[in-house]
Tab-separated table of C-alpha atoms and ligand atoms in Angstrom:
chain	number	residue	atom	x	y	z
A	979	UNK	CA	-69.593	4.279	19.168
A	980	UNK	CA	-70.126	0.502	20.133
A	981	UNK	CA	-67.424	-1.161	19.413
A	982	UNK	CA	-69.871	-3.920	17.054
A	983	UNK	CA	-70.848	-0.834	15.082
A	984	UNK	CA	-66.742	-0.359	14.055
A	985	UNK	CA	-67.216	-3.710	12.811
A	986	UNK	CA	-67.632	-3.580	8.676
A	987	UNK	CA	-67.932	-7.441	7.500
A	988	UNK	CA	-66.705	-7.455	3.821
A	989	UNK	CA	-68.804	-10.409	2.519
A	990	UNK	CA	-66.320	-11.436	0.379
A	991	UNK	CA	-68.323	-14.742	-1.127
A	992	UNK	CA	-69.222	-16.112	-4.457
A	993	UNK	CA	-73.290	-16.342	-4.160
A	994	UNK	CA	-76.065	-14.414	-3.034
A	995	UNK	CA	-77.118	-17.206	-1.025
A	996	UNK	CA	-73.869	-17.271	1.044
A	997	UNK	CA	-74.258	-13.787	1.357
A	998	UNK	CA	-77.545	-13.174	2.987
A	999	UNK	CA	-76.848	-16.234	4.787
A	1000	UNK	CA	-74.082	-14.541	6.353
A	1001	UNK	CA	-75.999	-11.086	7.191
A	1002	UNK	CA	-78.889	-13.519	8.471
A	1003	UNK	CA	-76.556	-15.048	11.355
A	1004	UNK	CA	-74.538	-11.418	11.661
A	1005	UNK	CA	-76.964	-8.304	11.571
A	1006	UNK	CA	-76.959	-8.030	15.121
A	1007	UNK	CA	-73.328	-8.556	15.855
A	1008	UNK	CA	-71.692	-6.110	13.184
A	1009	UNK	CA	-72.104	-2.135	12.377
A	1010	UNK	CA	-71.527	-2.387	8.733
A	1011	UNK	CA	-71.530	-4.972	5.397
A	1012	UNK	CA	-69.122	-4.373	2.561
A	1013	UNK	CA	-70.398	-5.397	-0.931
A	1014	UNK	CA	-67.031	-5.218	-2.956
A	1015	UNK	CA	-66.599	-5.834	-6.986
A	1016	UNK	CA	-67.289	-9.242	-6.667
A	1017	UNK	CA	-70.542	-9.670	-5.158
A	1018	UNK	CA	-72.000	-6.480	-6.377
A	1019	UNK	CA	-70.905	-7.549	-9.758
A	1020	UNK	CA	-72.649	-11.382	-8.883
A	1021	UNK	CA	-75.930	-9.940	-7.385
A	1022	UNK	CA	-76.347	-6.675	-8.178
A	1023	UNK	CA	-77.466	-3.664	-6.692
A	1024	UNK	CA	-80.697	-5.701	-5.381
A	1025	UNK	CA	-78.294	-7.250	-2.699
A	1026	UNK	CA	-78.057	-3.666	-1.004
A	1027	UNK	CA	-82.149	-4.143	-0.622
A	1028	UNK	CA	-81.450	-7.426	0.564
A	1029	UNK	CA	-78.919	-6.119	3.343
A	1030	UNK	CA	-81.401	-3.784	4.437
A	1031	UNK	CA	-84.359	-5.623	4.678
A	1032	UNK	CA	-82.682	-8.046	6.861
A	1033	UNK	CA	-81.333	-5.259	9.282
A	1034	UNK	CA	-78.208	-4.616	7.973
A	1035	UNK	CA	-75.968	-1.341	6.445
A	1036	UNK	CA	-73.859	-1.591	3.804
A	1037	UNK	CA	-70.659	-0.362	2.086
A	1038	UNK	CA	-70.150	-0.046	-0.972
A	1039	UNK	CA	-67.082	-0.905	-2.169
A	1040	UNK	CA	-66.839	-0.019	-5.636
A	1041	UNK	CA	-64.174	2.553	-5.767
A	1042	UNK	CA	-65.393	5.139	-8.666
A	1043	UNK	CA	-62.432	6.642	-10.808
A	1044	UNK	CA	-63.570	8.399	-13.742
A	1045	UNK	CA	-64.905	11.969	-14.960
A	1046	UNK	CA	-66.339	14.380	-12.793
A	1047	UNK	CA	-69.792	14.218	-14.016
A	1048	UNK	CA	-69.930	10.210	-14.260
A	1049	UNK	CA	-68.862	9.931	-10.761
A	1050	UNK	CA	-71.632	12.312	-9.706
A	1051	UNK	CA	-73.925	10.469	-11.580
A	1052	UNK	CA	-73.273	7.106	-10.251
A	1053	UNK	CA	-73.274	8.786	-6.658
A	1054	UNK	CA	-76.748	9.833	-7.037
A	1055	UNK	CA	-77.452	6.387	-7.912
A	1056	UNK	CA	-75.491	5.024	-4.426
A	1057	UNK	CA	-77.698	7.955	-2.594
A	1058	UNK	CA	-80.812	6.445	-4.545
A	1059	UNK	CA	-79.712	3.140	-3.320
A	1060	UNK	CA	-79.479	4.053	0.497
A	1061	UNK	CA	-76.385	2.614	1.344
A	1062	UNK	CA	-74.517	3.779	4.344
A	1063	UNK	CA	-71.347	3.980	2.707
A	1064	UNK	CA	-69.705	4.068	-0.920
A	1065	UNK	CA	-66.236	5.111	-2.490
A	1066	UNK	CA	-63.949	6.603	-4.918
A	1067	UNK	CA	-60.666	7.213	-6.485
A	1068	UNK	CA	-59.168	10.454	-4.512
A	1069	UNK	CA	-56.820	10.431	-8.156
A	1070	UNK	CA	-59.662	11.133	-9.398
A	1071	UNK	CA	-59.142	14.694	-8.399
A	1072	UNK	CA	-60.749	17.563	-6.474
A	1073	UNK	CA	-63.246	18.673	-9.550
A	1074	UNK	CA	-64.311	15.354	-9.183
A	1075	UNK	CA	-64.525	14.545	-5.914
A	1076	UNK	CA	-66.563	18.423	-5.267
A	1077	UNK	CA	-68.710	17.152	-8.071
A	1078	UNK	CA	-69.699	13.357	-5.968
A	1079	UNK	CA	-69.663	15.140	-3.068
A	1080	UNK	CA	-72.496	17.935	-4.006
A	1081	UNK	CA	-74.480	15.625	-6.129
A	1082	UNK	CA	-74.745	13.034	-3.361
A	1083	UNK	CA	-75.972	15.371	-0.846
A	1084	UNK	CA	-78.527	16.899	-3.526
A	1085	UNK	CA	-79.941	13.796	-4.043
A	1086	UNK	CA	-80.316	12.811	-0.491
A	1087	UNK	CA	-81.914	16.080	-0.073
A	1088	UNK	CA	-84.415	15.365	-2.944
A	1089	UNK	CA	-85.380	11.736	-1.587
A	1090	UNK	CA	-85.714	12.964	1.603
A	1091	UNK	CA	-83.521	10.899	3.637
A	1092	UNK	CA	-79.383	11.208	5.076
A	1093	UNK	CA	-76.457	10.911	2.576
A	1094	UNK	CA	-74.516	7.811	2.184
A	1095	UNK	CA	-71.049	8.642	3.851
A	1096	UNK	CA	-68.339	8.859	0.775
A	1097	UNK	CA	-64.846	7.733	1.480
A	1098	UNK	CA	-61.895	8.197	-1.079
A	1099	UNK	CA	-59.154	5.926	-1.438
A	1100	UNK	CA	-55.990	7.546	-1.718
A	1101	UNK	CA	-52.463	5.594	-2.348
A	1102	UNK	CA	-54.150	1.639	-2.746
A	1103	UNK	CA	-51.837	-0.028	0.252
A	1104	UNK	CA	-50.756	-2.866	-2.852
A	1105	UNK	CA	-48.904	0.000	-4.140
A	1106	UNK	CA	-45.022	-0.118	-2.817
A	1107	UNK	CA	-42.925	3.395	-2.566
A	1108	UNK	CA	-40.643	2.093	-5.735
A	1109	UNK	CA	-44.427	1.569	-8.079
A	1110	UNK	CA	-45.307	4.785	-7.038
A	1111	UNK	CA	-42.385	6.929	-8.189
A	1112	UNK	CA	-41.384	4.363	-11.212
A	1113	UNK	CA	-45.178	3.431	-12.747
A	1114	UNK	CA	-46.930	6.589	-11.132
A	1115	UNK	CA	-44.429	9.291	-11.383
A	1116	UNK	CA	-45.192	10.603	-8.134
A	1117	UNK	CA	-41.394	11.189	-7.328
A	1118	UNK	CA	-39.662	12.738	-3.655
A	1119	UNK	CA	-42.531	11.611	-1.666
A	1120	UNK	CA	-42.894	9.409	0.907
A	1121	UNK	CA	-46.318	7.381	0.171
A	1122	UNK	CA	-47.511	8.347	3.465
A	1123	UNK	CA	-47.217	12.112	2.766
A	1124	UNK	CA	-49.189	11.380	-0.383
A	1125	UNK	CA	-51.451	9.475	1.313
A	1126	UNK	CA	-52.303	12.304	3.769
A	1127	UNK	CA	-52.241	15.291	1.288
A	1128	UNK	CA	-54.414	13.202	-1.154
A	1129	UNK	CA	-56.899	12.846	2.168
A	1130	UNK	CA	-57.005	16.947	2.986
A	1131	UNK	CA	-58.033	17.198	-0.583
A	1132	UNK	CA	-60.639	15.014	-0.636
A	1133	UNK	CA	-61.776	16.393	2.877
A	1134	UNK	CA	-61.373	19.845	1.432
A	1135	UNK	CA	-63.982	18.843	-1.217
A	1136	UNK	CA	-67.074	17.669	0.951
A	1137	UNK	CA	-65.722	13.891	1.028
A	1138	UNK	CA	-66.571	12.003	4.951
A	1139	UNK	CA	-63.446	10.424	4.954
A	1140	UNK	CA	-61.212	7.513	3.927
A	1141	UNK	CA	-59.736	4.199	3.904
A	1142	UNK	CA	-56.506	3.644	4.347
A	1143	UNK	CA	-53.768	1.092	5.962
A	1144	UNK	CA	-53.246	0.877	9.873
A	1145	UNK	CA	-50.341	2.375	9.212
A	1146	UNK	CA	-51.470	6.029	7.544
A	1147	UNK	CA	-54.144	6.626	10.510
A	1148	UNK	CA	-51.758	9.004	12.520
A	1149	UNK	CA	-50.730	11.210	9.431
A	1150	UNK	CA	-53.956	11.457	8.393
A	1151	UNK	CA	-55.343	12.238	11.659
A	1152	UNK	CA	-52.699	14.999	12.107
A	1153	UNK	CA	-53.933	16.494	8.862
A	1154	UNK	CA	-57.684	16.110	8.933
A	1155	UNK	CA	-58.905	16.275	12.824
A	1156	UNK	CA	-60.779	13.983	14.976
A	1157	UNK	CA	-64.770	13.758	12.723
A	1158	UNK	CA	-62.915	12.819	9.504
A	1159	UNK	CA	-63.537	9.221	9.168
A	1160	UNK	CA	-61.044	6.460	9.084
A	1161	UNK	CA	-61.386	2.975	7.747
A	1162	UNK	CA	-59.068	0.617	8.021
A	1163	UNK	CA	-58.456	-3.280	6.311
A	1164	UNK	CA	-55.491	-5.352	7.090
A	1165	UNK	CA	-57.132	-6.724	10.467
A	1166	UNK	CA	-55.904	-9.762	12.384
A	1167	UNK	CA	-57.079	-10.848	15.815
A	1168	UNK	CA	-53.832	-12.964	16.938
A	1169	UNK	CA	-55.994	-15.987	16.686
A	1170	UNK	CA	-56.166	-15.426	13.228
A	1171	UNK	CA	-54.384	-16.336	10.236
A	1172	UNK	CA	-52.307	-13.620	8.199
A	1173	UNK	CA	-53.583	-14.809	4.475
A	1174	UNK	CA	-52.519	-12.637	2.034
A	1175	UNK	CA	-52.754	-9.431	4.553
A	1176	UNK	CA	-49.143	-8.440	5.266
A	1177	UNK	CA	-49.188	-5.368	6.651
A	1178	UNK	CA	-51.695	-6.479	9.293
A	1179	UNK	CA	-53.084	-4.458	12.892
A	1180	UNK	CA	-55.183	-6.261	15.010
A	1181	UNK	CA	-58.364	-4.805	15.954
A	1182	UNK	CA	-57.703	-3.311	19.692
A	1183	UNK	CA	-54.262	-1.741	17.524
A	1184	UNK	CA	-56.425	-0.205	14.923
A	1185	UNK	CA	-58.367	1.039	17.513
A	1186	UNK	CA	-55.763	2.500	19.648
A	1187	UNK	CA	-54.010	3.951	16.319
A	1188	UNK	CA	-57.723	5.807	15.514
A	1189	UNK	CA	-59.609	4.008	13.184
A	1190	UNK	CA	-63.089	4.393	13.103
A	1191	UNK	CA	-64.533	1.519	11.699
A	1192	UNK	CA	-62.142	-1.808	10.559
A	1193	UNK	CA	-62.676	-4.156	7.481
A	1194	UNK	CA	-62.396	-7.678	8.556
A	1195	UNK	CA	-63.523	-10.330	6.155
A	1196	UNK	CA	-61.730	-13.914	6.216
A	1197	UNK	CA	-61.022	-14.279	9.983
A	1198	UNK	CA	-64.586	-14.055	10.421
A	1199	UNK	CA	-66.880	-15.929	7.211
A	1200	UNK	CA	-63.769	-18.407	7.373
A	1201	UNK	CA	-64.579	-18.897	10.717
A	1202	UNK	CA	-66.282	-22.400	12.048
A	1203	UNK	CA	-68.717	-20.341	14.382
A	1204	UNK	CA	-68.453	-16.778	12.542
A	1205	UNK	CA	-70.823	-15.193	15.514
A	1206	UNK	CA	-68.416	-16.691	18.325
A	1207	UNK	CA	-65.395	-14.999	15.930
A	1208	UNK	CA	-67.329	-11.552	16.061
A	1209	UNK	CA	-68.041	-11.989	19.637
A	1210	UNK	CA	-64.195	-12.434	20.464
A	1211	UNK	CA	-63.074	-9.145	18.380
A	1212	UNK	CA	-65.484	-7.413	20.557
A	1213	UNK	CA	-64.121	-8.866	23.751
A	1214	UNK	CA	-61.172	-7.768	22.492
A	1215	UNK	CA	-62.070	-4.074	21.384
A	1216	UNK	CA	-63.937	-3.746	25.090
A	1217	UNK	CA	-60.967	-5.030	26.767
B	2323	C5P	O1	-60.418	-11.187	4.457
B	2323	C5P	P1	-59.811	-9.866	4.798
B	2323	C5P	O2	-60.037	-9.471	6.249
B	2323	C5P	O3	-58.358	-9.784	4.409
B	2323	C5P	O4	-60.638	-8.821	3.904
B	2323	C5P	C1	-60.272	-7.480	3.810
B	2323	C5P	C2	-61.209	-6.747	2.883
B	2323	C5P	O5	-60.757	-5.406	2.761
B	2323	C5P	C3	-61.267	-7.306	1.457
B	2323	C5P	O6	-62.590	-7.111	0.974
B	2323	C5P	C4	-60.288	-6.447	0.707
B	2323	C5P	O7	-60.622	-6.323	-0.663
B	2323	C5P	C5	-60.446	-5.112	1.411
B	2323	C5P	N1	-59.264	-4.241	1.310
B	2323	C5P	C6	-58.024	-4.634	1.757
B	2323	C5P	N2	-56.946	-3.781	1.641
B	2323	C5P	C7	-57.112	-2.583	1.072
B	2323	C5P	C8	-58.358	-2.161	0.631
B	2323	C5P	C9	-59.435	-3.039	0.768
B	2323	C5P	O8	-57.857	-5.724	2.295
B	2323	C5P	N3	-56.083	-1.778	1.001
């Protein structure tokens, strides 16, 4: 893959405006666009048309967790939508992810045209070891061995792959082989500034570590020139 195509730009902005604005100047720069909760929720699904007809894929980032057959249902919708990518709630369990998983593919199958990818979210990387066994219950495990059984699971049930912290890549990798793909946030370039992101990679780490694609949102739409900002992670990932 080209390193611009591991490239998924969350456009992480309050208006459709700034958004296609953004895909406008980046289409031919970056792989991937991630509509998250906000935007989606601002725009609507009519921004994933808007994505497309300027050239662009997107990602849906709106993390499904709920009953087996409502997740289906609101896959069929993401196939119906033609998104490139979409996610859920591996909690969610492996009736429901089966039941996203088969629907999805149905659905692409009756409209004629290739799946979306699904990736499941497994531990949420906000989540410290101490949450997870005093708020969760999940007690005697380490969150990375949760982390990686919660990813065979959802691999086991028809799911592409997942997104998970710099950190989890190697476990996961063990567990799941080299075609199940990994997504990864929490990128810095060292030019960059950390924000909120603690547990940060930069991009070439990410890529040595095995990620697939990376999520990078602020050091690039926060950027004066946000094309010269792509251009240098590339540099960097062809280095
Ligand atoms: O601006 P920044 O590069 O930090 O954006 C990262 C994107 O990835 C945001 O859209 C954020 O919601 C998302 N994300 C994350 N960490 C996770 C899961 C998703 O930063 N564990």
């Amino acid at each position: 893959m080209k390193p611009k195509k591991r490239i998924i730009l969350a456009l992480d902005v309050n208006s459709k405006d700034e958004a296609v604005d953004l895909v406008k100047k980046l289409a031919g720069h970056v792989g991937v666009f991630k509509v998250g909760m906000q935007l989606y929720n601002l725009a609507g699904p009519d921004i994933v048309h808007c994505i497309n007809d300027l050239g662009g894929q997107v990602f849906i980032d709106l993390k499904f967790h709920d009953i087996p057959n409502t997740v289906a249902s609101a896959g069929k919708v993401m196939a119906g939508l033609n998104c490139f990518m979409f996610n859920v709630h591996a909690a969610g369990g492996r009736v429901m992810l089966k039941a996203a998983a088969q629907a999805v593919k149905e659905e692409a199958l009756r409209l004629r045209r290739a799946p979306p990818k699904i990736l499941a979210v497994t531990v949420l990387t906000s989540i410290s070891q101490k949450e997870l066994e005093d708020e969760m219950l999940i007690k005697g495990r380490a969150v990375e061995q949760v982390v990686s059984t919660w990813a065979e699971m959802a691999q086991q049930s028809g799911i592409d792959g997942v997104v998970c912290s710099p950190q989890e890549i190697t476990a996961i990798r063990e567990r799941c082989g080299p075609d199940f793909i990994i997504v990864t946030p929490g990128i810095r370039p060292q030019w960059a500034e950390e924000g909120d992101q603690k547990r940060i990679t930069t991009p070439r780490q990410a890529l040595d570590a095995g990620a697939d694609y990376m999520v990078i949102g602020r050091p690039i739409i926060k950027a004066y020139d946000p094309v010269e900002a792509v251009k240098l992670i590339i540099d960097e990932l062809e280095a």
